[in-house]
PDB file of N, CA, C and O in Angstrom:
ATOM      1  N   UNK A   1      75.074 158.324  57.229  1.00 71.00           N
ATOM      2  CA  UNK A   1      75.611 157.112  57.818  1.00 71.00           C
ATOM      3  C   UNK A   1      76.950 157.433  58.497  1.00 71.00           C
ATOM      4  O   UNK A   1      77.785 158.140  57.934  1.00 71.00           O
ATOM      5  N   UNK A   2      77.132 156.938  59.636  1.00 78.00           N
ATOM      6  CA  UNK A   2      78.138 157.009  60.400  1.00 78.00           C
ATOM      7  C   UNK A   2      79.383 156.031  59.544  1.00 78.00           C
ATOM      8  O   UNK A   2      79.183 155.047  58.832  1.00 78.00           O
ATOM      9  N   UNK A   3      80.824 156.750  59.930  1.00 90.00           N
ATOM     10  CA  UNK A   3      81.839 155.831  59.972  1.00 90.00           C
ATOM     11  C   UNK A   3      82.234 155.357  61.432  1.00 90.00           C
ATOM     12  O   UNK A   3      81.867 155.992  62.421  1.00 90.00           O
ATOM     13  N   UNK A   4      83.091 154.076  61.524  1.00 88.00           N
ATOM     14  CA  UNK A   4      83.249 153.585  61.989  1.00 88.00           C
ATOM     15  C   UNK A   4      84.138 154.380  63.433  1.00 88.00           C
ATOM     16  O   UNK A   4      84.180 154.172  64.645  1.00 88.00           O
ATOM     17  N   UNK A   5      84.758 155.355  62.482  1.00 90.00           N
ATOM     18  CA  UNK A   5      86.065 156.385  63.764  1.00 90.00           C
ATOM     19  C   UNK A   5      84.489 156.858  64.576  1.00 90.00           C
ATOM     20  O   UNK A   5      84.435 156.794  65.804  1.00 90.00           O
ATOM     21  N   UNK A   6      83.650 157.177  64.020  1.00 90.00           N
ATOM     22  CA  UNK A   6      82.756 158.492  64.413  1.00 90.00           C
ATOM     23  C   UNK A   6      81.473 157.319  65.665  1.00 90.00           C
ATOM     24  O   UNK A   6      80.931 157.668  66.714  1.00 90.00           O
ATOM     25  N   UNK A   7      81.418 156.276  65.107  1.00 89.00           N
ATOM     26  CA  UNK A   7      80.572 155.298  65.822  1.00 89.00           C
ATOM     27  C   UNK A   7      81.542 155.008  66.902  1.00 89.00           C
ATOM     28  O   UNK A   7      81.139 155.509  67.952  1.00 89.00           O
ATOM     29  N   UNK A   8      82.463 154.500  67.013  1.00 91.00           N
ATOM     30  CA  UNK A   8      83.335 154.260  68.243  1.00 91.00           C
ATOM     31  C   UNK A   8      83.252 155.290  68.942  1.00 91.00           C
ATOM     32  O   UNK A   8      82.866 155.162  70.104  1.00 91.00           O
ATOM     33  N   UNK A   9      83.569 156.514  68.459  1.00 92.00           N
ATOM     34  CA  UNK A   9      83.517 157.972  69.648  1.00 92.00           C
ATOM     35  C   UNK A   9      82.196 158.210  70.162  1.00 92.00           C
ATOM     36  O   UNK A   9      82.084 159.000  71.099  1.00 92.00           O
ATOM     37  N   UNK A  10      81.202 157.657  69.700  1.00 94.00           N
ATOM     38  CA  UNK A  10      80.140 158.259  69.921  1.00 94.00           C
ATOM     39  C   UNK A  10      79.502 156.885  71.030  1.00 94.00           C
ATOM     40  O   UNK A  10      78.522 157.100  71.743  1.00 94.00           O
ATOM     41  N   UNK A  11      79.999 155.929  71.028  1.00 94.00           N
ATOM     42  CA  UNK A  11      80.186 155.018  72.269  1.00 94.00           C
ATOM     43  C   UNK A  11      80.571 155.220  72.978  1.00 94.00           C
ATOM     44  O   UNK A  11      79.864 155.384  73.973  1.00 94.00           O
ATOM     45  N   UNK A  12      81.956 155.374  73.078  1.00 94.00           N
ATOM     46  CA  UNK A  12      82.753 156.095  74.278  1.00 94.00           C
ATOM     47  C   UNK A  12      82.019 156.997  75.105  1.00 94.00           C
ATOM     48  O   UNK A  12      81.754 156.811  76.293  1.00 94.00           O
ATOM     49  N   UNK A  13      81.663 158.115  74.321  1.00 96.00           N
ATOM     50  CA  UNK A  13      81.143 159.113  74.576  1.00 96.00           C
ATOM     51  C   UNK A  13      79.847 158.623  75.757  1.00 96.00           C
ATOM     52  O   UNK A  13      79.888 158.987  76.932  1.00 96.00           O
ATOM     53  N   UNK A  14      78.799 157.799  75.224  1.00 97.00           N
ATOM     54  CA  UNK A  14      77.896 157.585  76.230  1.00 97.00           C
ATOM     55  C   UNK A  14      78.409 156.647  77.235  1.00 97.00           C
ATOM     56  O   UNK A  14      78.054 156.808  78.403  1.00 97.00           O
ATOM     57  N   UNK A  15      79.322 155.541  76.877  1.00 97.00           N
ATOM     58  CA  UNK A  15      79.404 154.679  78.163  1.00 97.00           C
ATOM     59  C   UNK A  15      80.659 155.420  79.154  1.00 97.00           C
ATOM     60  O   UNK A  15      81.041 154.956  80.229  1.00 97.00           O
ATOM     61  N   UNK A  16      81.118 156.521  78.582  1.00 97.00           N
ATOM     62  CA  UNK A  16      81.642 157.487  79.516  1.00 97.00           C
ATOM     63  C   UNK A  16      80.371 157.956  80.617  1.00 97.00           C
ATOM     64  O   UNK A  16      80.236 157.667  81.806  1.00 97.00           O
ATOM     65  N   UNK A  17      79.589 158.720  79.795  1.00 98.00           N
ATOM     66  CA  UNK A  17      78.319 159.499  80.545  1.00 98.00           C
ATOM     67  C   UNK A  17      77.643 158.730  81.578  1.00 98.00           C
ATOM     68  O   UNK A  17      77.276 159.166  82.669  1.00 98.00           O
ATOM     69  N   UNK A  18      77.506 157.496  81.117  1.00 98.00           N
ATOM     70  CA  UNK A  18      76.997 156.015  82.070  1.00 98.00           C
ATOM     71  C   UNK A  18      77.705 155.728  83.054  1.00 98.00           C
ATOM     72  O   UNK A  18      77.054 155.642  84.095  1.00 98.00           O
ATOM     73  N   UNK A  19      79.289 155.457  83.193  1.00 98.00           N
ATOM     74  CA  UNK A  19      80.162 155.796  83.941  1.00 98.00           C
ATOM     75  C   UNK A  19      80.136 156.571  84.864  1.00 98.00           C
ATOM     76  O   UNK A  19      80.185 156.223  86.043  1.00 98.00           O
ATOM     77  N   UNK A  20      80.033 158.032  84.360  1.00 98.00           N
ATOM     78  CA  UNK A  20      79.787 158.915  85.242  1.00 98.00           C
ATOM     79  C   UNK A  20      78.755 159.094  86.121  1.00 98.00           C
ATOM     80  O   UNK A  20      78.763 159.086  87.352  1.00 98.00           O
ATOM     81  N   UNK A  21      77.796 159.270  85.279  1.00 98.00           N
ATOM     82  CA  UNK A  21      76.191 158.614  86.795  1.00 98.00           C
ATOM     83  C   UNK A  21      76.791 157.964  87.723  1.00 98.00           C
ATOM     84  O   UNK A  21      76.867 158.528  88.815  1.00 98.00           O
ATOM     85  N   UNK A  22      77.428 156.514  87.563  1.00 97.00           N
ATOM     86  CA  UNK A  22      77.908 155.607  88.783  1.00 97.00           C
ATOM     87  C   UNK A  22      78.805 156.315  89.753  1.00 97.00           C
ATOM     88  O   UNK A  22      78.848 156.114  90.967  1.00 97.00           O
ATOM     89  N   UNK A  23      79.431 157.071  89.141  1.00 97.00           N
ATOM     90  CA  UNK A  23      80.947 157.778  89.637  1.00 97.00           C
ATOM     91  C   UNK A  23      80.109 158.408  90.755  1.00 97.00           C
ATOM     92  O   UNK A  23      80.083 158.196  91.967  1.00 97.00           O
ATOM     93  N   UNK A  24      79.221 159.510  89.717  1.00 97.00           N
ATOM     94  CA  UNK A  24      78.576 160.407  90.990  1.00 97.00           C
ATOM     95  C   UNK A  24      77.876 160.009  92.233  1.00 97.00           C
ATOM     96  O   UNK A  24      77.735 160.552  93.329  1.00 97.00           O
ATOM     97  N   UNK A  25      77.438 158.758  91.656  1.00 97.00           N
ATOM     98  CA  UNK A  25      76.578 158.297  92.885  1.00 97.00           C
ATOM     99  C   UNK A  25      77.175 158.051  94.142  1.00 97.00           C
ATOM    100  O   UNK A  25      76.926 158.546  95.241  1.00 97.00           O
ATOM    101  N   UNK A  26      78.428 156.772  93.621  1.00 95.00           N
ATOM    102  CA  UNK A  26      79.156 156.562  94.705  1.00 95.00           C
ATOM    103  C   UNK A  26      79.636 157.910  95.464  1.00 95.00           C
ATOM    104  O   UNK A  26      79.346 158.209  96.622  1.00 95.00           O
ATOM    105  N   UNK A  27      80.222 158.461  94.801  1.00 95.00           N
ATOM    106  CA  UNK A  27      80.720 160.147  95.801  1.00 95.00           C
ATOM    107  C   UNK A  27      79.880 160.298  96.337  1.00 95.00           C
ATOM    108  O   UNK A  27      80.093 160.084  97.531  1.00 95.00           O
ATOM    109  N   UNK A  28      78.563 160.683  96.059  1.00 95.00           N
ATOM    110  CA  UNK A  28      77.429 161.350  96.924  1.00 95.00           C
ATOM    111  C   UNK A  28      76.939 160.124  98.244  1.00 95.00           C
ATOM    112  O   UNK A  28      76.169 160.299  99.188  1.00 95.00           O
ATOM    113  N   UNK A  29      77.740 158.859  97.844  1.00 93.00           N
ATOM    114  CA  UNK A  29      77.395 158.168  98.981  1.00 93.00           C
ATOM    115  C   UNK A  29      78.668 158.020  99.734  1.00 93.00           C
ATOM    116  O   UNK A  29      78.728 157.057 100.498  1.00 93.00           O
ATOM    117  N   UNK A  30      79.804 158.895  99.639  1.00 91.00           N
ATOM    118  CA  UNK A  30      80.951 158.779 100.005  1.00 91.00           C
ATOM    119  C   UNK A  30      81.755 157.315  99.827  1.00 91.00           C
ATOM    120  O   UNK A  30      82.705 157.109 100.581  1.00 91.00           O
ATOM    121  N   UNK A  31      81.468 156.528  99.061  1.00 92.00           N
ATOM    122  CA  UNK A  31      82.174 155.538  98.798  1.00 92.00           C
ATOM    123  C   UNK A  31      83.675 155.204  97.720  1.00 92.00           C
ATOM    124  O   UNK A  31      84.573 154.362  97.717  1.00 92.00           O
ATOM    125  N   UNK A  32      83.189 156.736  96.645  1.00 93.00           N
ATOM    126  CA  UNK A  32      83.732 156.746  94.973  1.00 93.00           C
ATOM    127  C   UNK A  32      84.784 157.947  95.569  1.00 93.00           C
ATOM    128  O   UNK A  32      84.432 159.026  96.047  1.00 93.00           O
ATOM    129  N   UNK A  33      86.130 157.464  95.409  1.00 93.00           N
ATOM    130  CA  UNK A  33      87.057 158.612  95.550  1.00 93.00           C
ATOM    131  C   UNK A  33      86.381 160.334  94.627  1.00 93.00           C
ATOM    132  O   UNK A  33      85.274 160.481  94.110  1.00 93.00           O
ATOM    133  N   UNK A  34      86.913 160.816  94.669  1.00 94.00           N
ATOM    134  CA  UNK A  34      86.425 161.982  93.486  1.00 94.00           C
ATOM    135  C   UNK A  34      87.792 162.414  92.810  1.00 94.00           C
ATOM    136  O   UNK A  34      87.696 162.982  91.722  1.00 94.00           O
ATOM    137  N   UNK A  35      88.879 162.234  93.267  1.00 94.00           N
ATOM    138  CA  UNK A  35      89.782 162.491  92.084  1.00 94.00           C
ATOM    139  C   UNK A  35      90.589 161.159  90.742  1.00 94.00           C
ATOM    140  O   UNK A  35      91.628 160.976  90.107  1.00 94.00           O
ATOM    141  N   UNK A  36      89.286 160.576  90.957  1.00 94.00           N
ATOM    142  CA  UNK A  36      89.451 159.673  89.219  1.00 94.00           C
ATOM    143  C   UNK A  36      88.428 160.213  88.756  1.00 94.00           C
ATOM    144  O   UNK A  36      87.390 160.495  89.356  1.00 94.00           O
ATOM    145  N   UNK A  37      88.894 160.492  86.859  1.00 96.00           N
ATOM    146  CA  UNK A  37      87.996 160.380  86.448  1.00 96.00           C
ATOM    147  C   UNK A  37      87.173 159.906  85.893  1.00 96.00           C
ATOM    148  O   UNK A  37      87.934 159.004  85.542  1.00 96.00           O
ATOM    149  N   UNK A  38      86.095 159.583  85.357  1.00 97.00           N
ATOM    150  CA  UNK A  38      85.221 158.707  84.558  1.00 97.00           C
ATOM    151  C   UNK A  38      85.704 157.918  83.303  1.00 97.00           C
ATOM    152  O   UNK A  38      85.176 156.868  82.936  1.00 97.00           O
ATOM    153  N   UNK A  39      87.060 158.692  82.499  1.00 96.00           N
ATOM    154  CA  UNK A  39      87.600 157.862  81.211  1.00 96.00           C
ATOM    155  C   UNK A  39      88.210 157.249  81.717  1.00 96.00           C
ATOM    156  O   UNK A  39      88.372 156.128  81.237  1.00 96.00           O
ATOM    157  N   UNK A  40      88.854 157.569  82.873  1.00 96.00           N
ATOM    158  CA  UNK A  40      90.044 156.390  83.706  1.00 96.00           C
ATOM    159  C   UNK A  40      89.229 155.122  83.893  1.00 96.00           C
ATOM    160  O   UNK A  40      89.749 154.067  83.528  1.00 96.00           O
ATOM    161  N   UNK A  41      88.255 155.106  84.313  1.00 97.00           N
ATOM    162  CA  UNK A  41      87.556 154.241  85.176  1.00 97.00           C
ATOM    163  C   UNK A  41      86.849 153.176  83.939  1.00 97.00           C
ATOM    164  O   UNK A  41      86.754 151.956  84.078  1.00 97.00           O
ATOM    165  N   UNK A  42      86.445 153.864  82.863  1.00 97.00           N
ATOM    166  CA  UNK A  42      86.061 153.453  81.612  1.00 97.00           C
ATOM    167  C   UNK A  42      87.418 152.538  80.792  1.00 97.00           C
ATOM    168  O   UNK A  42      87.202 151.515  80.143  1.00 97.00           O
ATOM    169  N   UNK A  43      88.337 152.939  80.918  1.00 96.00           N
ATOM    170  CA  UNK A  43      89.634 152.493  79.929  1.00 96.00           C
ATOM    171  C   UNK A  43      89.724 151.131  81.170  1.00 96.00           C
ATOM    172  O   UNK A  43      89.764 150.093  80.510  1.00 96.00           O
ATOM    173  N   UNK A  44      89.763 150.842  82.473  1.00 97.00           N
ATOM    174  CA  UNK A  44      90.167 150.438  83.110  1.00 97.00           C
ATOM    175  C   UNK A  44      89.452 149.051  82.470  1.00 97.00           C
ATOM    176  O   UNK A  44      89.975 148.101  81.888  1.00 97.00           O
ATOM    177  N   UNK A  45      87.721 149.382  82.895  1.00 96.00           N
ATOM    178  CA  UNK A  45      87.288 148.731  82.237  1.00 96.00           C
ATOM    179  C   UNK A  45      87.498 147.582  81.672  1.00 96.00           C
ATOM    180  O   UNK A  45      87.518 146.404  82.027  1.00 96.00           O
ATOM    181  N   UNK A  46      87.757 148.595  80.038  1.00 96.00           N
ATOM    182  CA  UNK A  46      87.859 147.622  78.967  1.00 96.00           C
ATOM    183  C   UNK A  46      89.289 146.996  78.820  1.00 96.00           C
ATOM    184  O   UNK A  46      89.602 146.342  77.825  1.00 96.00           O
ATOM    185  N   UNK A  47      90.148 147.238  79.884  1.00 96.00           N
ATOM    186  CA  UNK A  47      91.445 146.675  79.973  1.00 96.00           C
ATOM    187  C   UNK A  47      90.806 145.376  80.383  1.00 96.00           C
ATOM    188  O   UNK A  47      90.624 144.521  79.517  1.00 96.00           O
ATOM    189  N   UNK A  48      90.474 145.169  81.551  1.00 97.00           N
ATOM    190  CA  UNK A  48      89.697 143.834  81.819  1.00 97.00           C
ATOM    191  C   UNK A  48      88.727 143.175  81.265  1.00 97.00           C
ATOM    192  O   UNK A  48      88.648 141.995  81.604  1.00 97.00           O
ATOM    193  N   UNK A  49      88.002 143.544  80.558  1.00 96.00           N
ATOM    194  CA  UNK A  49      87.466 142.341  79.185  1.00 96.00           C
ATOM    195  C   UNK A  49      88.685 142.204  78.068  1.00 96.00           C
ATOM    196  O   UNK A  49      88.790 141.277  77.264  1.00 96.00           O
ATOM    197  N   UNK A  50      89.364 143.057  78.166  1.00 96.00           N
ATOM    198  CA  UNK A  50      90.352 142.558  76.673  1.00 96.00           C
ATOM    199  C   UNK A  50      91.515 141.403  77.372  1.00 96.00           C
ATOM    200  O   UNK A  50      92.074 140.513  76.731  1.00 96.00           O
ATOM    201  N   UNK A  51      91.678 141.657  78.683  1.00 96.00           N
ATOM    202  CA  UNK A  51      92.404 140.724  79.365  1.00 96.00           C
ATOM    203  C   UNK A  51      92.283 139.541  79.899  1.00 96.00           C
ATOM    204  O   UNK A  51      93.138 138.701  80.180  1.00 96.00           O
ATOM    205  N   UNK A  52      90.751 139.547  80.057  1.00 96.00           N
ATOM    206  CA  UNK A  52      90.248 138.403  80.806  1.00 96.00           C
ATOM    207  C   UNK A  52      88.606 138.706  80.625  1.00 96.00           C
ATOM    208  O   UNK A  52      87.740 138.964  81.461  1.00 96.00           O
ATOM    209  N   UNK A  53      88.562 138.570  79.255  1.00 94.00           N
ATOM    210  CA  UNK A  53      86.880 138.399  78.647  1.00 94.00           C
ATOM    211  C   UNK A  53      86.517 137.148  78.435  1.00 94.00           C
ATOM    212  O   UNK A  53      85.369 136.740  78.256  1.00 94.00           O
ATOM    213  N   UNK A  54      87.564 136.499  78.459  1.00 96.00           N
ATOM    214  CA  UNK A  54      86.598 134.566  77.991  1.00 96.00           C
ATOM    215  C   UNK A  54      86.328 134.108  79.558  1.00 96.00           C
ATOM    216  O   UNK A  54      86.744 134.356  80.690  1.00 96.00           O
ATOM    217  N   UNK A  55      85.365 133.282  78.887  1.00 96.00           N
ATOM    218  CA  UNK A  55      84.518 132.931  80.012  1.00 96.00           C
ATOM    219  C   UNK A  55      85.605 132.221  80.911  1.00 96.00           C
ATOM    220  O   UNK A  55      85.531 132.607  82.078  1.00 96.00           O
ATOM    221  N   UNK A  56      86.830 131.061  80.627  1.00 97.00           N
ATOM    222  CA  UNK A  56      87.401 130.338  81.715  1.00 97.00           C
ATOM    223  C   UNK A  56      88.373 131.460  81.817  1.00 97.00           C
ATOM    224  O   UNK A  56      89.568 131.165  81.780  1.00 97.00           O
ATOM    225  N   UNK A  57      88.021 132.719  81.942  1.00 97.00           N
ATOM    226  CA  UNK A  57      89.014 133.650  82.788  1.00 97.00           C
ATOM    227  C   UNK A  57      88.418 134.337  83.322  1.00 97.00           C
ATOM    228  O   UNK A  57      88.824 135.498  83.267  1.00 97.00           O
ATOM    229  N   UNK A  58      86.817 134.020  84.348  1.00 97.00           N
ATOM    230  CA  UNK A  58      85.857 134.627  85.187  1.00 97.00           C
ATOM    231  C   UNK A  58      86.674 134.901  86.300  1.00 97.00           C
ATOM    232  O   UNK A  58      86.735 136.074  86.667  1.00 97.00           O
ATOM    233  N   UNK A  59      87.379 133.954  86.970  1.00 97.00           N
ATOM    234  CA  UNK A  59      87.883 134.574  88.318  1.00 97.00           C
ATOM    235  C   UNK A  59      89.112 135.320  88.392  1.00 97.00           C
ATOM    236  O   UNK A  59      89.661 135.753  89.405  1.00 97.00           O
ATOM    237  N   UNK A  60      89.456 135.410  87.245  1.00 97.00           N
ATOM    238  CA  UNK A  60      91.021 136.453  87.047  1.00 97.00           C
ATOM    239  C   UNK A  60      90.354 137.793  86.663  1.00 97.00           C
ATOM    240  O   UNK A  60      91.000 138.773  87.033  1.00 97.00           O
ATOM    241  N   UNK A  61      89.018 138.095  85.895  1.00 97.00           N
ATOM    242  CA  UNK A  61      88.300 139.405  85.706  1.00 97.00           C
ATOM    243  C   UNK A  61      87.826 139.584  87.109  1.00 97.00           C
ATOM    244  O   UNK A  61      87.786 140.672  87.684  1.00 97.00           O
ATOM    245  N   UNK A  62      87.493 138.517  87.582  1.00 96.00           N
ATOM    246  CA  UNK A  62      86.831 139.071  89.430  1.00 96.00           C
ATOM    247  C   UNK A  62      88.085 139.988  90.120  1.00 96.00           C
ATOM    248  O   UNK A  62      88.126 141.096  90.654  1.00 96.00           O
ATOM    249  N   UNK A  63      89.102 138.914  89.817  1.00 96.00           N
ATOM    250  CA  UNK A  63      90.249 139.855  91.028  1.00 96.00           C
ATOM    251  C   UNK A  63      90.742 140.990  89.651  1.00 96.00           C
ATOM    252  O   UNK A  63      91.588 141.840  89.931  1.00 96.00           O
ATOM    253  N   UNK A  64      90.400 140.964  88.770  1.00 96.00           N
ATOM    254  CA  UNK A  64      91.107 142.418  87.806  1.00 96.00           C
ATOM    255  C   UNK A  64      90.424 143.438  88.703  1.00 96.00           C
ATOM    256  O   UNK A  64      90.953 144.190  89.521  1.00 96.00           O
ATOM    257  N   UNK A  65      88.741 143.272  88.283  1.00 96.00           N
ATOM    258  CA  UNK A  65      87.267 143.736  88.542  1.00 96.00           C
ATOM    259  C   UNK A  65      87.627 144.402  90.471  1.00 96.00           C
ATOM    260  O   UNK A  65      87.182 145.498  90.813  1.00 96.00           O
ATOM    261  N   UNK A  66      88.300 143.676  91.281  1.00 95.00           N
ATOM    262  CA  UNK A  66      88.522 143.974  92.829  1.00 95.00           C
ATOM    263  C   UNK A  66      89.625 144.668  92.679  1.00 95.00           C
ATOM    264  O   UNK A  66      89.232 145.488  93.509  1.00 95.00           O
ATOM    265  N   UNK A  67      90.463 145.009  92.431  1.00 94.00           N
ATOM    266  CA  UNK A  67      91.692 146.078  91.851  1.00 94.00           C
ATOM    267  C   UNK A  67      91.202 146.901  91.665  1.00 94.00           C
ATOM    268  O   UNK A  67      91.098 147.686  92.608  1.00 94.00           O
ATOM    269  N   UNK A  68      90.536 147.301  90.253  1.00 95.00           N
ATOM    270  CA  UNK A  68      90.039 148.325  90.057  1.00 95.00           C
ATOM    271  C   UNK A  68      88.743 149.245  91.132  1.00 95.00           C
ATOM    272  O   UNK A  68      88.610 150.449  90.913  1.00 95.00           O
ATOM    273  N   UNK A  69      88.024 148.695  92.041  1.00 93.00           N
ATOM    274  CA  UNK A  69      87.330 148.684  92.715  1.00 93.00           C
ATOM    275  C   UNK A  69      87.984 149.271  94.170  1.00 93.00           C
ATOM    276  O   UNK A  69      87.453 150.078  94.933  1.00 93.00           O
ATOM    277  N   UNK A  70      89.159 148.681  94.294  1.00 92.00           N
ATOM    278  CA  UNK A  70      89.833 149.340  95.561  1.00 92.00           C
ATOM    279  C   UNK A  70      90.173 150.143  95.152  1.00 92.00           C
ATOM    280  O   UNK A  70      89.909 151.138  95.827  1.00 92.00           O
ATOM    281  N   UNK A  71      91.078 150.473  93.666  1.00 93.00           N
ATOM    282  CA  UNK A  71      91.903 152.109  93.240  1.00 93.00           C
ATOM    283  C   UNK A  71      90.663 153.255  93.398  1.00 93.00           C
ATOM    284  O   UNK A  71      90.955 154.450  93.375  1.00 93.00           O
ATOM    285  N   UNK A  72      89.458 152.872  93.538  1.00 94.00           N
ATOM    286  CA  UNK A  72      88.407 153.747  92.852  1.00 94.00           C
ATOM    287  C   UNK A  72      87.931 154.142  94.423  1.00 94.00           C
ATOM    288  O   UNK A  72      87.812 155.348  94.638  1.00 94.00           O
ATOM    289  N   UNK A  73      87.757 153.567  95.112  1.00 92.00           N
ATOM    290  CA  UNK A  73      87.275 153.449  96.478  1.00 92.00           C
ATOM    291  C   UNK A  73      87.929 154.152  97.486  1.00 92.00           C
ATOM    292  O   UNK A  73      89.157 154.139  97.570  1.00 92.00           O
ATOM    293  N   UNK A  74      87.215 154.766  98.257  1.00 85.00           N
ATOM    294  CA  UNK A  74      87.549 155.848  99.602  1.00 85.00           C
ATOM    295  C   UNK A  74      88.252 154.263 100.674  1.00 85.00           C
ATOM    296  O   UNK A  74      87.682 153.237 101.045  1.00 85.00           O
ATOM    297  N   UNK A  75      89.346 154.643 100.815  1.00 80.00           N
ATOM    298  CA  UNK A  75      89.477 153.438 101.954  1.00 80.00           C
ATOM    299  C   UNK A  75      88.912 153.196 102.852  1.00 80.00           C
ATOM    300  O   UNK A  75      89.262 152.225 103.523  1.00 80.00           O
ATOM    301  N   UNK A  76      87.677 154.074 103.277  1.00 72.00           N
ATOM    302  CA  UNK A  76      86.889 154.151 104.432  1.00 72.00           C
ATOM    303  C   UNK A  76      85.769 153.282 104.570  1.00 72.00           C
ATOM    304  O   UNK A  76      85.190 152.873 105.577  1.00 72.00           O
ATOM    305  N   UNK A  77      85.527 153.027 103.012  1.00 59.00           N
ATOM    306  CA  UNK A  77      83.894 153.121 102.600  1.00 59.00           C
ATOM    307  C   UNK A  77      84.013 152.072 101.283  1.00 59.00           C
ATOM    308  O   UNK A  77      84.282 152.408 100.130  1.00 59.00           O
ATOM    309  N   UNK A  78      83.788 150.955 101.683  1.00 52.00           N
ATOM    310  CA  UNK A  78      83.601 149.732 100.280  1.00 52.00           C
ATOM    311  C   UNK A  78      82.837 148.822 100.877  1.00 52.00           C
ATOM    312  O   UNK A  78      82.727 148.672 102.094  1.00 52.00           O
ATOM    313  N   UNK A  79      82.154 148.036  99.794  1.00 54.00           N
ATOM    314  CA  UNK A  79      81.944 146.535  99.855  1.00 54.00           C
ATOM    315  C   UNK A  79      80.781 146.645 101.003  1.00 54.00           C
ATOM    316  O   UNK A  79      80.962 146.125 102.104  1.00 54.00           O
ATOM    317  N   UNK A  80      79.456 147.422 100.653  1.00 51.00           N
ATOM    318  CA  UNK A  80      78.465 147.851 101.240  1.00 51.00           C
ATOM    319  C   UNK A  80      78.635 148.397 102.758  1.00 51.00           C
ATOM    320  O   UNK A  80      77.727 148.259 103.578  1.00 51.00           O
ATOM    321  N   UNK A  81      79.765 148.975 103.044  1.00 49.00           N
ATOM    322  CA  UNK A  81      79.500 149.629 104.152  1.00 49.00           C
ATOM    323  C   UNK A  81      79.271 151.008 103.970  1.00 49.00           C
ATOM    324  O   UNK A  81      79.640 151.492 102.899  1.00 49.00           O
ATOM    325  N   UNK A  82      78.647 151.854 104.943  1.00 48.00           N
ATOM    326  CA  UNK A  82      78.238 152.847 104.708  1.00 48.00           C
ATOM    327  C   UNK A  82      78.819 154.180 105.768  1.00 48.00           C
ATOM    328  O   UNK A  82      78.633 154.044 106.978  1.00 48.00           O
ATOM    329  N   UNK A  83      79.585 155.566 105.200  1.00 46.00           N
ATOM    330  CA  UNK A  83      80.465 156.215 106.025  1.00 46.00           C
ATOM    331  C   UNK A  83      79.463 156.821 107.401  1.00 46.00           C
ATOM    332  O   UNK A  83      79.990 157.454 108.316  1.00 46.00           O
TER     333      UNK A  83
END
C-alpha cells in the first residue's frame, strides 16, 4: 500500500508525462514555446484551480487560464492559427 508522500509523487509524475505529450505537440506544431518546461506548465496549472477553482470564479480562471497560455505560446502562433 502506498503512502500518501509516495501517491502524490506518483501523480505528479503522470500528469507531468500528460503535460508533456501536449507540450510536444504544440512545438511540433510550432505553437508551444520549447524553452518551458512541462513542471512549469503543470505547477502553473494547479496555481489556477487553487486560485480560482470555485465555480463563481470561472471567468477569473479563464483570464488566469489566457496568461498562462500566452507565457507558453510562440508569439507568432496562438489561438488556432497556424505558422
Amino acid at each position: 500500500m502506498q503512502n500518501d508522500e509516495q501517491l502524490s509523487s506518483q501523480t505528479r509524475e503522470q500528469l507531468t508525462r500528460a503535460v508533456e505529450e501536449f507540450r510536444l505537440a504544440g512545438i511540433s506544431q510550432g505553437v508551444i514555446r520549447e524553452d518551458v518546461p512541462s513542471p512549469d506548465i503543470l505547477m502553473s496549472l494547479a496555481g489556477v484551480t487553487l486560485a480560482a477553482g470555485a465555480a463563481h470564479q470561472r471567468e477569473q480562471a479563464e483570464r488566469l487560464l489566457d496568461l498562462l497560455m500566452d507565457a507558453i505560446t510562440r508569439p507568432d502562433g496562438w489561438r488556432g492559427t497556424t505558422p
